[in-house]
Amino acid sequence: MASRVDAGAGALLGTLLGDAVGAPYEGAGPTSLAKAEERAAQAVAAAPLRYTDDTELAIALGEHLRAHPLVEHGALAAGILANLEPWRGYGGGMLALVDEWRRGRPTDEAATAVFPDGSFGNGAAMRIAPVGVRWADEPWRLADVAARSASLTHAHPLGVDAAVAQATAVGIATSRGRFGADEVAYVAQRAQQRLLGELLRTARALLADHEADADDALVTVAETLGTDVAAQHSVPTAIWAAAAAGDVREAVTLALALGGDVDTIAAMAGAIRGAADGAASLPEAWLAAVEEPDRVRAIGEALAHDALGGEATS
Ligand code: F2R
Ligand code: MG
Ligand code: MG
């Protein structure tokens, strides 16, 4: 089993690798595993690989959690604004929301200014790995902090609950050092929203049919769970991919084969698998190809240290 510090680094670096290797193929249709492996190799060969909003927001949240382990909306919004580079490819609702913050709108009002019932995009879930690392040993606090992080930008009940599910997956992968069918069942049991719980249970059932080289089964997964930007679809799909894969490289390759919101599904699956297997399991060639691996690794390691007894101030 990976050390806790290595698991923390693995979760954050898994986010970065999945995002950066998947980004060139965001929006692509499903493809074979063989083609997906080719695509991953092509992406890595085109180094330096840029990360997108998924990692930029995970960095902002991770840095925020060092000072505010329980999440403070005003400070998190300020951290997101300070870090934000719009060219990295943000959701339209997210960009409209940050404009509301810039205009001085209170964060609780801004959360429902763009979509009256809040966003159910996967933006809160894709950035949540730092919460899973920081609160891996305290599942109730983990859920509470993940929900507070999500509700700043993705206030729809499905946007919040899917972010909690993704954080729970990273947390259980961190504390158990594994992520398989039992862990998917654990995450599904904790879902509050009926639709999300059903899709997570379906993801668990689909694992029983998965064979490592079966392209037809992948099409079934993509069609049954969904690969679009809605959190209730892409989070169960990422959780399936993490449990079906043997390591981060395979999880990212599965996301490439599934198609759709590839960078985000790969980032979320990569975070879970990276937490389970640790940073030592990550492909060196991929780490050498991506932007800012040292900064991202340091955040994951620091959060793991905090979880093991560092200062918690608010
Ligand atoms: N935005 C992208 N990719 C497109 C641009 C990439 C291109 N390469 C470029 O550089 O321009 N990817 C990123 O966005 C996704 C995360 O989005 P997030 O943060 O959740 O944004 P948003 O806008 O809140 O939600 C996304 C869309 O979902 C629909 N939606 C959400 N809530 C809704 C509601 N209550 N009612 C109706 N529709 C709702 C809307 O269409 C939102 O725009 C990730 O893929 C990330 O990689
Ligand atoms: Mg993205
Ligand atoms: Mg995406």
mmCIF file of C-alpha atoms and ligand atoms in Angstrom:
data_model
loop_
_atom_site.group_PDB
_atom_site.id
_atom_site.type_symbol
_atom_site.label_atom_id
_atom_site.label_comp_id
_atom_site.label_asym_id
_atom_site.label_seq_id
_atom_site.Cartn_x
_atom_site.Cartn_y
_atom_site.Cartn_z
ATOM 1 C CA MET A 1 0.000 0.000 0.000
ATOM 2 C CA ALA A 2 1.221 3.499 -0.878
ATOM 3 C CA SER A 3 2.215 5.770 2.008
ATOM 4 C CA ARG A 4 -0.351 8.446 2.828
ATOM 5 C CA VAL A 5 1.905 11.156 1.460
ATOM 6 C CA ASP A 6 2.431 9.221 -1.763
ATOM 7 C CA ALA A 7 -1.349 8.655 -1.995
ATOM 8 C CA GLY A 8 -1.958 12.405 -1.588
ATOM 9 C CA ALA A 9 0.536 13.192 -4.323
ATOM 10 C CA GLY A 10 -0.989 10.418 -6.471
ATOM 11 C CA ALA A 11 -4.499 11.859 -6.186
ATOM 12 C CA LEU A 12 -3.419 15.337 -7.238
ATOM 13 C CA LEU A 13 -1.035 14.137 -9.952
ATOM 14 C CA GLY A 14 -3.691 11.690 -11.197
ATOM 15 C CA THR A 15 -5.995 14.672 -11.680
ATOM 16 C CA LEU A 16 -3.279 16.525 -13.603
ATOM 17 C CA LEU A 17 -2.322 13.577 -15.832
ATOM 18 C CA GLY A 18 -5.910 12.643 -16.679
ATOM 19 C CA ASP A 19 -6.814 16.237 -17.442
ATOM 20 C CA ALA A 20 -3.749 17.057 -19.545
ATOM 21 C CA VAL A 21 -3.619 13.778 -21.501
ATOM 22 C CA GLY A 22 -7.397 13.792 -21.993
ATOM 23 C CA ALA A 23 -7.804 17.458 -22.932
ATOM 24 C CA PRO A 24 -6.915 17.172 -26.638
ATOM 25 C CA TYR A 25 -9.774 14.666 -26.992
ATOM 26 C CA GLU A 26 -12.483 16.415 -24.966
ATOM 27 C CA GLY A 27 -15.720 16.008 -26.927
ATOM 28 C CA ALA A 28 -14.482 13.076 -29.049
ATOM 29 C CA GLY A 29 -16.739 10.063 -29.619
ATOM 30 C CA PRO A 30 -16.104 6.603 -28.183
ATOM 31 C CA THR A 31 -13.269 4.603 -29.695
ATOM 32 C CA SER A 32 -11.462 1.286 -29.288
ATOM 33 C CA LEU A 33 -8.975 0.694 -26.474
ATOM 34 C CA ALA A 34 -6.214 0.247 -29.059
ATOM 35 C CA LYS A 35 -7.010 3.642 -30.584
ATOM 36 C CA ALA A 36 -7.269 5.189 -27.118
ATOM 37 C CA GLU A 37 -3.761 3.948 -26.291
ATOM 38 C CA GLU A 38 -2.521 5.529 -29.531
ATOM 39 C CA ARG A 39 -4.234 8.798 -28.624
ATOM 40 C CA ALA A 40 -2.629 8.869 -25.187
ATOM 41 C CA ALA A 41 0.809 8.259 -26.729
ATOM 42 C CA GLN A 42 0.208 11.040 -29.298
ATOM 43 C CA ALA A 43 -0.793 13.465 -26.576
ATOM 44 C CA VAL A 44 2.292 12.676 -24.495
ATOM 45 C CA ALA A 45 4.540 13.001 -27.563
ATOM 46 C CA ALA A 46 3.183 16.545 -28.091
ATOM 47 C CA ALA A 47 4.691 17.783 -24.782
ATOM 48 C CA PRO A 48 4.447 20.182 -23.052
ATOM 49 C CA LEU A 49 0.875 19.188 -22.236
ATOM 50 C CA ARG A 50 -1.261 21.986 -20.856
ATOM 51 C CA TYR A 51 -3.717 21.338 -18.057
ATOM 52 C CA THR A 52 -7.212 22.801 -18.203
ATOM 53 C CA ASP A 53 -9.830 24.162 -15.789
ATOM 54 C CA ASP A 54 -10.019 20.769 -14.014
ATOM 55 C CA THR A 55 -6.460 21.053 -12.647
ATOM 56 C CA GLU A 56 -6.442 24.835 -12.313
ATOM 57 C CA LEU A 57 -9.417 24.587 -9.956
ATOM 58 C CA ALA A 58 -7.966 21.600 -8.076
ATOM 59 C CA ILE A 59 -4.804 23.677 -7.471
ATOM 60 C CA ALA A 60 -6.907 26.599 -6.193
ATOM 61 C CA LEU A 61 -8.946 24.336 -3.910
ATOM 62 C CA GLY A 62 -5.874 22.468 -2.655
ATOM 63 C CA GLU A 63 -4.065 25.704 -1.796
ATOM 64 C CA HIS A 64 -7.235 27.018 -0.131
ATOM 65 C CA LEU A 65 -7.562 23.917 2.061
ATOM 66 C CA ARG A 66 -4.106 24.479 3.552
ATOM 67 C CA ALA A 67 -5.358 27.675 5.207
ATOM 68 C CA HIS A 68 -9.083 26.843 5.429
ATOM 69 C CA PRO A 69 -9.456 23.084 5.924
ATOM 70 C CA LEU A 70 -13.224 23.372 6.324
ATOM 71 C CA VAL A 71 -13.629 25.688 3.258
ATOM 72 C CA GLU A 72 -14.606 29.327 3.484
ATOM 73 C CA HIS A 73 -16.625 30.552 0.499
ATOM 74 C CA GLY A 74 -15.288 34.109 0.277
ATOM 75 C CA ALA A 75 -11.662 33.028 0.490
ATOM 76 C CA LEU A 76 -12.177 30.141 -1.945
ATOM 77 C CA ALA A 77 -13.821 32.462 -4.495
ATOM 78 C CA ALA A 78 -10.871 34.862 -4.121
ATOM 79 C CA GLY A 79 -8.413 32.002 -4.632
ATOM 80 C CA ILE A 80 -10.234 30.792 -7.737
ATOM 81 C CA LEU A 81 -10.252 34.333 -9.174
ATOM 82 C CA ALA A 82 -6.550 34.849 -8.436
ATOM 83 C CA ASN A 83 -5.657 31.588 -10.194
ATOM 84 C CA LEU A 84 -8.097 31.737 -13.114
ATOM 85 C CA GLU A 85 -6.807 31.741 -16.701
ATOM 86 C CA PRO A 86 -9.963 31.686 -18.884
ATOM 87 C CA TRP A 87 -8.097 30.279 -21.902
ATOM 88 C CA ARG A 88 -7.790 26.931 -20.123
ATOM 89 C CA GLY A 89 -11.344 26.025 -21.203
ATOM 90 C CA TYR A 90 -14.027 26.738 -18.608
ATOM 91 C CA GLY A 91 -17.740 25.913 -18.662
ATOM 92 C CA GLY A 92 -19.886 28.833 -19.835
ATOM 93 C CA GLY A 93 -21.855 28.915 -16.580
ATOM 94 C CA MET A 94 -18.663 28.945 -14.542
ATOM 95 C CA LEU A 95 -17.282 31.950 -16.437
ATOM 96 C CA ALA A 96 -20.594 33.795 -15.998
ATOM 97 C CA LEU A 97 -20.504 32.986 -12.282
ATOM 98 C CA VAL A 98 -17.003 34.370 -11.758
ATOM 99 C CA ASP A 99 -18.128 37.569 -13.528
ATOM 100 C CA GLU A 100 -20.810 37.861 -10.840
ATOM 101 C CA TRP A 101 -18.132 37.571 -8.149
ATOM 102 C CA ARG A 102 -16.022 40.222 -9.895
ATOM 103 C CA ARG A 103 -19.039 42.547 -9.868
ATOM 104 C CA GLY A 104 -19.209 42.078 -6.090
ATOM 105 C CA ARG A 105 -22.274 39.826 -5.944
ATOM 106 C CA PRO A 106 -22.352 37.841 -2.665
ATOM 107 C CA THR A 107 -21.283 34.260 -3.237
ATOM 108 C CA ASP A 108 -24.570 32.734 -1.984
ATOM 109 C CA GLU A 109 -26.576 34.827 -4.484
ATOM 110 C CA ALA A 110 -24.112 34.254 -7.324
ATOM 111 C CA ALA A 111 -24.446 30.462 -6.977
ATOM 112 C CA THR A 112 -27.964 30.600 -8.449
ATOM 113 C CA ALA A 113 -27.535 33.676 -10.676
ATOM 114 C CA VAL A 114 -26.704 31.723 -13.852
ATOM 115 C CA PHE A 115 -28.858 28.615 -13.361
ATOM 116 C CA PRO A 116 -31.761 29.298 -10.953
ATOM 117 C CA ASP A 117 -31.465 25.845 -9.388
ATOM 118 C CA GLY A 118 -27.646 25.917 -9.504
ATOM 119 C CA SER A 119 -25.274 24.169 -11.911
ATOM 120 C CA PHE A 120 -25.210 20.385 -12.207
ATOM 121 C CA GLY A 121 -22.057 20.532 -14.337
ATOM 122 C CA ASN A 122 -19.136 18.362 -13.239
ATOM 123 C CA GLY A 123 -16.951 21.370 -12.380
ATOM 124 C CA ALA A 124 -17.232 20.923 -8.614
ATOM 125 C CA ALA A 125 -16.494 17.167 -8.797
ATOM 126 C CA MET A 126 -13.511 17.497 -11.144
ATOM 127 C CA ARG A 127 -11.624 19.735 -8.676
ATOM 128 C CA ILE A 128 -12.510 17.868 -5.456
ATOM 129 C CA ALA A 129 -9.559 15.441 -5.031
ATOM 130 C CA PRO A 130 -7.834 17.708 -2.450
ATOM 131 C CA VAL A 131 -10.830 17.314 -0.106
ATOM 132 C CA GLY A 132 -10.615 13.523 -0.400
ATOM 133 C CA VAL A 133 -6.925 13.619 0.539
ATOM 134 C CA ARG A 134 -7.351 16.109 3.405
ATOM 135 C CA TRP A 135 -10.323 14.376 5.050
ATOM 136 C CA ALA A 136 -9.743 10.724 4.103
ATOM 137 C CA ASP A 137 -9.979 9.582 7.743
ATOM 138 C CA GLU A 138 -13.168 11.479 8.623
ATOM 139 C CA PRO A 139 -15.905 10.486 6.149
ATOM 140 C CA TRP A 140 -18.646 12.725 7.595
ATOM 141 C CA ARG A 141 -16.408 15.768 7.645
ATOM 142 C CA LEU A 142 -15.194 14.881 4.145
ATOM 143 C CA ALA A 143 -18.798 14.917 2.887
ATOM 144 C CA ASP A 144 -19.549 18.190 4.644
ATOM 145 C CA VAL A 145 -16.435 19.947 3.326
ATOM 146 C CA ALA A 146 -16.937 18.578 -0.203
ATOM 147 C CA ALA A 147 -20.536 19.828 -0.205
ATOM 148 C CA ARG A 148 -19.415 23.275 0.994
ATOM 149 C CA SER A 149 -16.756 23.431 -1.725
ATOM 150 C CA ALA A 150 -19.264 22.375 -4.390
ATOM 151 C CA SER A 151 -22.101 24.689 -3.380
ATOM 152 C CA LEU A 152 -19.963 27.762 -4.046
ATOM 153 C CA THR A 153 -20.156 27.118 -7.806
ATOM 154 C CA HIS A 154 -22.434 24.087 -8.387
ATOM 155 C CA ALA A 155 -25.406 24.526 -6.065
ATOM 156 C CA HIS A 156 -27.752 22.086 -7.826
ATOM 157 C CA PRO A 157 -28.332 19.045 -5.547
ATOM 158 C CA LEU A 158 -26.853 16.751 -8.197
ATOM 159 C CA GLY A 159 -23.791 18.984 -8.662
ATOM 160 C CA VAL A 160 -23.196 18.897 -4.906
ATOM 161 C CA ASP A 161 -23.932 15.202 -4.373
ATOM 162 C CA ALA A 162 -21.735 14.093 -7.284
ATOM 163 C CA ALA A 163 -18.855 16.164 -5.922
ATOM 164 C CA VAL A 164 -19.331 14.495 -2.527
ATOM 165 C CA ALA A 165 -19.326 11.070 -4.239
ATOM 166 C CA GLN A 166 -16.087 11.856 -6.077
ATOM 167 C CA ALA A 167 -14.459 13.145 -2.868
ATOM 168 C CA THR A 168 -15.670 10.022 -1.039
ATOM 169 C CA ALA A 169 -14.109 7.843 -3.747
ATOM 170 C CA VAL A 170 -10.745 9.636 -3.437
ATOM 171 C CA GLY A 171 -10.968 9.452 0.359
ATOM 172 C CA ILE A 172 -11.710 5.726 0.515
ATOM 173 C CA ALA A 173 -9.020 4.988 -2.104
ATOM 174 C CA THR A 174 -6.563 6.968 0.057
ATOM 175 C CA SER A 175 -7.430 5.298 3.353
ATOM 176 C CA ARG A 176 -7.775 1.714 2.031
ATOM 177 C CA GLY A 177 -5.042 1.833 -0.618
ATOM 178 C CA ARG A 178 -7.344 0.163 -3.124
ATOM 179 C CA PHE A 179 -10.380 0.984 -5.245
ATOM 180 C CA GLY A 180 -12.545 -1.823 -6.605
ATOM 181 C CA ALA A 181 -16.154 -3.008 -6.638
ATOM 182 C CA ASP A 182 -16.486 -2.898 -2.819
ATOM 183 C CA GLU A 183 -15.360 0.719 -2.765
ATOM 184 C CA VAL A 184 -17.824 1.650 -5.547
ATOM 185 C CA ALA A 185 -20.592 0.079 -3.431
ATOM 186 C CA TYR A 186 -19.388 2.142 -0.436
ATOM 187 C CA VAL A 187 -19.640 5.365 -2.477
ATOM 188 C CA ALA A 188 -23.075 4.403 -3.870
ATOM 189 C CA GLN A 189 -24.473 3.754 -0.374
ATOM 190 C CA ARG A 190 -23.645 7.307 0.629
ATOM 191 C CA ALA A 191 -25.331 9.070 -2.307
ATOM 192 C CA GLN A 192 -28.183 11.326 -1.216
ATOM 193 C CA GLN A 193 -29.735 11.888 -4.650
ATOM 194 C CA ARG A 194 -31.704 8.896 -5.929
ATOM 195 C CA LEU A 195 -30.544 9.250 -9.550
ATOM 196 C CA LEU A 196 -26.895 9.425 -8.557
ATOM 197 C CA GLY A 197 -27.251 6.433 -6.235
ATOM 198 C CA GLU A 198 -28.890 4.389 -8.994
ATOM 199 C CA LEU A 199 -26.175 5.238 -11.514
ATOM 200 C CA LEU A 200 -23.427 4.403 -9.015
ATOM 201 C CA ARG A 201 -25.061 1.037 -8.281
ATOM 202 C CA THR A 202 -25.249 0.463 -12.033
ATOM 203 C CA ALA A 203 -21.551 1.306 -12.308
ATOM 204 C CA ARG A 204 -20.874 -1.311 -9.629
ATOM 205 C CA ALA A 205 -22.933 -3.900 -11.536
ATOM 206 C CA LEU A 206 -21.205 -3.111 -14.839
ATOM 207 C CA LEU A 207 -17.836 -3.909 -13.262
ATOM 208 C CA ALA A 208 -18.847 -7.558 -13.046
ATOM 209 C CA ASP A 209 -19.158 -7.699 -16.849
ATOM 210 C CA HIS A 210 -15.959 -5.836 -17.606
ATOM 211 C CA GLU A 211 -13.135 -7.592 -19.375
ATOM 212 C CA ALA A 212 -9.923 -5.671 -19.850
ATOM 213 C CA ASP A 213 -9.961 -5.863 -23.647
ATOM 214 C CA ALA A 214 -13.700 -5.691 -24.440
ATOM 215 C CA ASP A 215 -14.537 -2.677 -26.628
ATOM 216 C CA ASP A 216 -18.259 -3.574 -26.774
ATOM 217 C CA ALA A 217 -18.517 -3.407 -22.987
ATOM 218 C CA LEU A 218 -17.104 0.120 -23.086
ATOM 219 C CA VAL A 219 -19.854 1.263 -25.425
ATOM 220 C CA THR A 220 -22.401 -0.190 -22.978
ATOM 221 C CA VAL A 221 -20.790 1.732 -20.093
ATOM 222 C CA ALA A 222 -20.769 5.004 -22.062
ATOM 223 C CA GLU A 223 -24.398 4.595 -23.140
ATOM 224 C CA THR A 224 -25.691 3.412 -19.757
ATOM 225 C CA LEU A 225 -23.915 5.840 -17.424
ATOM 226 C CA GLY A 226 -23.259 8.768 -19.784
ATOM 227 C CA THR A 227 -20.094 10.699 -20.609
ATOM 228 C CA ASP A 228 -21.424 14.261 -20.848
ATOM 229 C CA VAL A 229 -20.680 17.290 -18.695
ATOM 230 C CA ALA A 230 -23.572 16.600 -16.279
ATOM 231 C CA ALA A 231 -22.042 15.549 -12.947
ATOM 232 C CA GLN A 232 -24.640 12.805 -12.412
ATOM 233 C CA HIS A 233 -23.352 11.077 -15.582
ATOM 234 C CA SER A 234 -19.619 11.726 -15.719
ATOM 235 C CA VAL A 235 -18.926 11.046 -12.018
ATOM 236 C CA PRO A 236 -20.338 7.469 -12.020
ATOM 237 C CA THR A 237 -18.512 6.853 -15.312
ATOM 238 C CA ALA A 238 -15.208 8.066 -13.842
ATOM 239 C CA ILE A 239 -15.763 5.950 -10.728
ATOM 240 C CA TRP A 240 -16.419 2.932 -12.946
ATOM 241 C CA ALA A 241 -13.212 3.610 -14.923
ATOM 242 C CA ALA A 242 -11.158 3.946 -11.734
ATOM 243 C CA ALA A 243 -12.428 0.615 -10.423
ATOM 244 C CA ALA A 244 -12.058 -1.155 -13.781
ATOM 245 C CA ALA A 245 -8.472 0.027 -14.288
ATOM 246 C CA GLY A 246 -5.277 -1.396 -12.817
ATOM 247 C CA ASP A 247 -3.460 1.947 -12.660
ATOM 248 C CA VAL A 248 -3.714 5.610 -13.652
ATOM 249 C CA ARG A 249 -2.469 5.022 -17.191
ATOM 250 C CA GLU A 250 -5.209 2.438 -17.749
ATOM 251 C CA ALA A 251 -7.891 4.621 -16.124
ATOM 252 C CA VAL A 252 -7.007 7.498 -18.441
ATOM 253 C CA THR A 253 -6.958 5.181 -21.448
ATOM 254 C CA LEU A 254 -10.442 3.910 -20.529
ATOM 255 C CA ALA A 255 -11.675 7.525 -20.351
ATOM 256 C CA LEU A 256 -10.210 8.206 -23.795
ATOM 257 C CA ALA A 257 -11.991 5.128 -25.150
ATOM 258 C CA LEU A 258 -15.325 6.090 -23.555
ATOM 259 C CA GLY A 259 -15.264 9.538 -25.194
ATOM 260 C CA GLY A 260 -17.347 12.586 -24.279
ATOM 261 C CA ASP A 261 -16.019 14.814 -21.491
ATOM 262 C CA VAL A 262 -12.699 13.006 -21.718
ATOM 263 C CA ASP A 263 -10.404 15.381 -19.822
ATOM 264 C CA THR A 264 -12.771 15.507 -16.879
ATOM 265 C CA ILE A 265 -13.615 11.803 -16.709
ATOM 266 C CA ALA A 266 -9.885 11.034 -17.004
ATOM 267 C CA ALA A 267 -9.031 13.601 -14.314
ATOM 268 C CA MET A 268 -11.582 12.157 -11.866
ATOM 269 C CA ALA A 269 -10.691 8.506 -12.593
ATOM 270 C CA GLY A 270 -6.990 9.437 -12.426
ATOM 271 C CA ALA A 271 -7.466 11.069 -9.023
ATOM 272 C CA ILE A 272 -9.108 7.975 -7.532
ATOM 273 C CA ARG A 273 -6.621 5.522 -9.053
ATOM 274 C CA GLY A 274 -3.698 7.801 -8.133
ATOM 275 C CA ALA A 275 -4.890 7.878 -4.516
ATOM 276 C CA ALA A 276 -5.204 4.083 -4.407
ATOM 277 C CA ASP A 277 -1.863 3.314 -6.064
ATOM 278 C CA GLY A 278 0.266 6.319 -5.086
ATOM 279 C CA ALA A 279 2.442 8.687 -7.077
ATOM 280 C CA ALA A 280 5.178 6.070 -7.401
ATOM 281 C CA SER A 281 2.873 4.146 -9.769
ATOM 282 C CA LEU A 282 2.553 7.008 -12.257
ATOM 283 C CA PRO A 283 4.186 6.800 -15.704
ATOM 284 C CA GLU A 284 7.415 8.824 -15.710
ATOM 285 C CA ALA A 285 7.028 9.779 -19.386
ATOM 286 C CA TRP A 286 3.610 11.300 -18.660
ATOM 287 C CA LEU A 287 4.895 13.223 -15.637
ATOM 288 C CA ALA A 288 7.727 14.589 -17.766
ATOM 289 C CA ALA A 289 5.244 15.773 -20.413
ATOM 290 C CA VAL A 290 2.826 17.813 -18.275
ATOM 291 C CA GLU A 291 2.929 21.333 -16.878
ATOM 292 C CA GLU A 292 3.757 21.995 -13.223
ATOM 293 C CA PRO A 293 3.957 18.448 -11.809
ATOM 294 C CA ASP A 294 6.145 19.610 -8.908
ATOM 295 C CA ARG A 295 3.633 22.251 -7.781
ATOM 296 C CA VAL A 296 0.759 19.769 -7.992
ATOM 297 C CA ARG A 297 2.696 17.023 -6.183
ATOM 298 C CA ALA A 298 3.625 19.432 -3.384
ATOM 299 C CA ILE A 299 -0.047 20.325 -2.787
ATOM 300 C CA GLY A 300 -1.050 16.658 -2.518
ATOM 301 C CA GLU A 301 1.838 15.868 -0.157
ATOM 302 C CA ALA A 302 1.109 18.903 2.045
ATOM 303 C CA LEU A 303 -2.587 18.022 2.349
ATOM 304 C CA ALA A 304 -1.664 14.454 3.316
ATOM 305 C CA HIS A 305 0.691 15.829 6.000
ATOM 306 C CA ASP A 306 -2.125 18.085 7.260
ATOM 307 C CA ALA A 307 -4.456 15.084 7.406
ATOM 308 C CA LEU A 308 -1.894 13.223 9.490
ATOM 309 C CA GLY A 309 -1.792 15.888 12.196
ATOM 310 C CA GLY A 310 -0.941 19.320 10.827
ATOM 311 C CA GLU A 311 -2.611 22.508 11.971
ATOM 312 C CA ALA A 312 -6.360 22.904 11.233
ATOM 313 C CA THR A 313 -7.375 26.506 11.787
ATOM 314 C CA SER A 314 -10.875 27.015 10.377
HETATM 315 N N1 F2R B 1 -15.800 23.899 -20.924
HETATM 316 C C1 F2R B 1 -15.181 22.866 -21.198
HETATM 317 N N2 F2R B 1 -14.924 22.514 -22.495
HETATM 318 C C2 F2R B 1 -15.333 23.276 -23.639
HETATM 319 C C3 F2R B 1 -14.268 24.241 -24.072
HETATM 320 C C4 F2R B 1 -12.963 23.581 -24.262
HETATM 321 C C5 F2R B 1 -12.206 24.139 -25.439
HETATM 322 N N3 F2R B 1 -11.049 23.300 -25.604
HETATM 323 C C6 F2R B 1 -11.765 25.577 -25.211
HETATM 324 O O1 F2R B 1 -10.602 25.782 -24.891
HETATM 325 O O2 F2R B 1 -12.570 26.505 -25.387
HETATM 326 N N4 F2R B 1 -14.690 22.008 -20.269
HETATM 327 C C7 F2R B 1 -14.801 22.244 -18.871
HETATM 328 O O3 F2R B 1 -16.178 22.435 -18.544
HETATM 329 C C8 F2R B 1 -16.696 21.306 -17.828
HETATM 330 C C9 F2R B 1 -17.009 21.737 -16.423
HETATM 331 O O4 F2R B 1 -18.015 22.699 -16.517
HETATM 332 P P1 F2R B 1 -18.609 23.395 -15.222
HETATM 333 O O5 F2R B 1 -17.509 24.015 -14.462
HETATM 334 O O6 F2R B 1 -19.455 22.447 -14.505
HETATM 335 O O7 F2R B 1 -19.447 24.545 -15.904
HETATM 336 P P2 F2R B 1 -21.019 24.896 -15.913
HETATM 337 O O8 F2R B 1 -21.172 25.928 -16.956
HETATM 338 O O9 F2R B 1 -21.448 25.212 -14.539
HETATM 339 O O10 F2R B 1 -21.786 23.552 -16.355
HETATM 340 C C10 F2R B 1 -21.469 22.954 -17.595
HETATM 341 C C11 F2R B 1 -22.700 22.927 -18.500
HETATM 342 O O11 F2R B 1 -23.695 22.065 -18.005
HETATM 343 C C12 F2R B 1 -24.992 22.551 -18.347
HETATM 344 N N5 F2R B 1 -25.749 22.827 -17.102
HETATM 345 C C13 F2R B 1 -25.253 22.839 -15.844
HETATM 346 N N6 F2R B 1 -26.216 23.098 -14.952
HETATM 347 C C14 F2R B 1 -27.339 23.270 -15.635
HETATM 348 C C15 F2R B 1 -28.699 23.564 -15.247
HETATM 349 N N7 F2R B 1 -29.075 23.716 -13.955
HETATM 350 N N8 F2R B 1 -29.636 23.681 -16.242
HETATM 351 C C16 F2R B 1 -29.261 23.500 -17.542
HETATM 352 N N9 F2R B 1 -28.003 23.216 -17.962
HETATM 353 C C17 F2R B 1 -27.061 23.103 -17.024
HETATM 354 C C18 F2R B 1 -24.773 23.826 -19.153
HETATM 355 O O12 F2R B 1 -24.726 23.500 -20.503
HETATM 356 C C19 F2R B 1 -23.397 24.275 -18.642
HETATM 357 O O13 F2R B 1 -22.718 25.150 -19.527
HETATM 358 C C20 F2R B 1 -15.611 20.273 -17.838
HETATM 359 O O14 F2R B 1 -15.787 19.427 -18.941
HETATM 360 C C21 F2R B 1 -14.353 21.072 -18.008
HETATM 361 O O15 F2R B 1 -13.341 20.339 -18.603
HETATM 362 MG MG MG B 2 -11.286 20.857 -18.612
HETATM 363 MG MG MG B 3 -13.979 18.496 -19.469
#
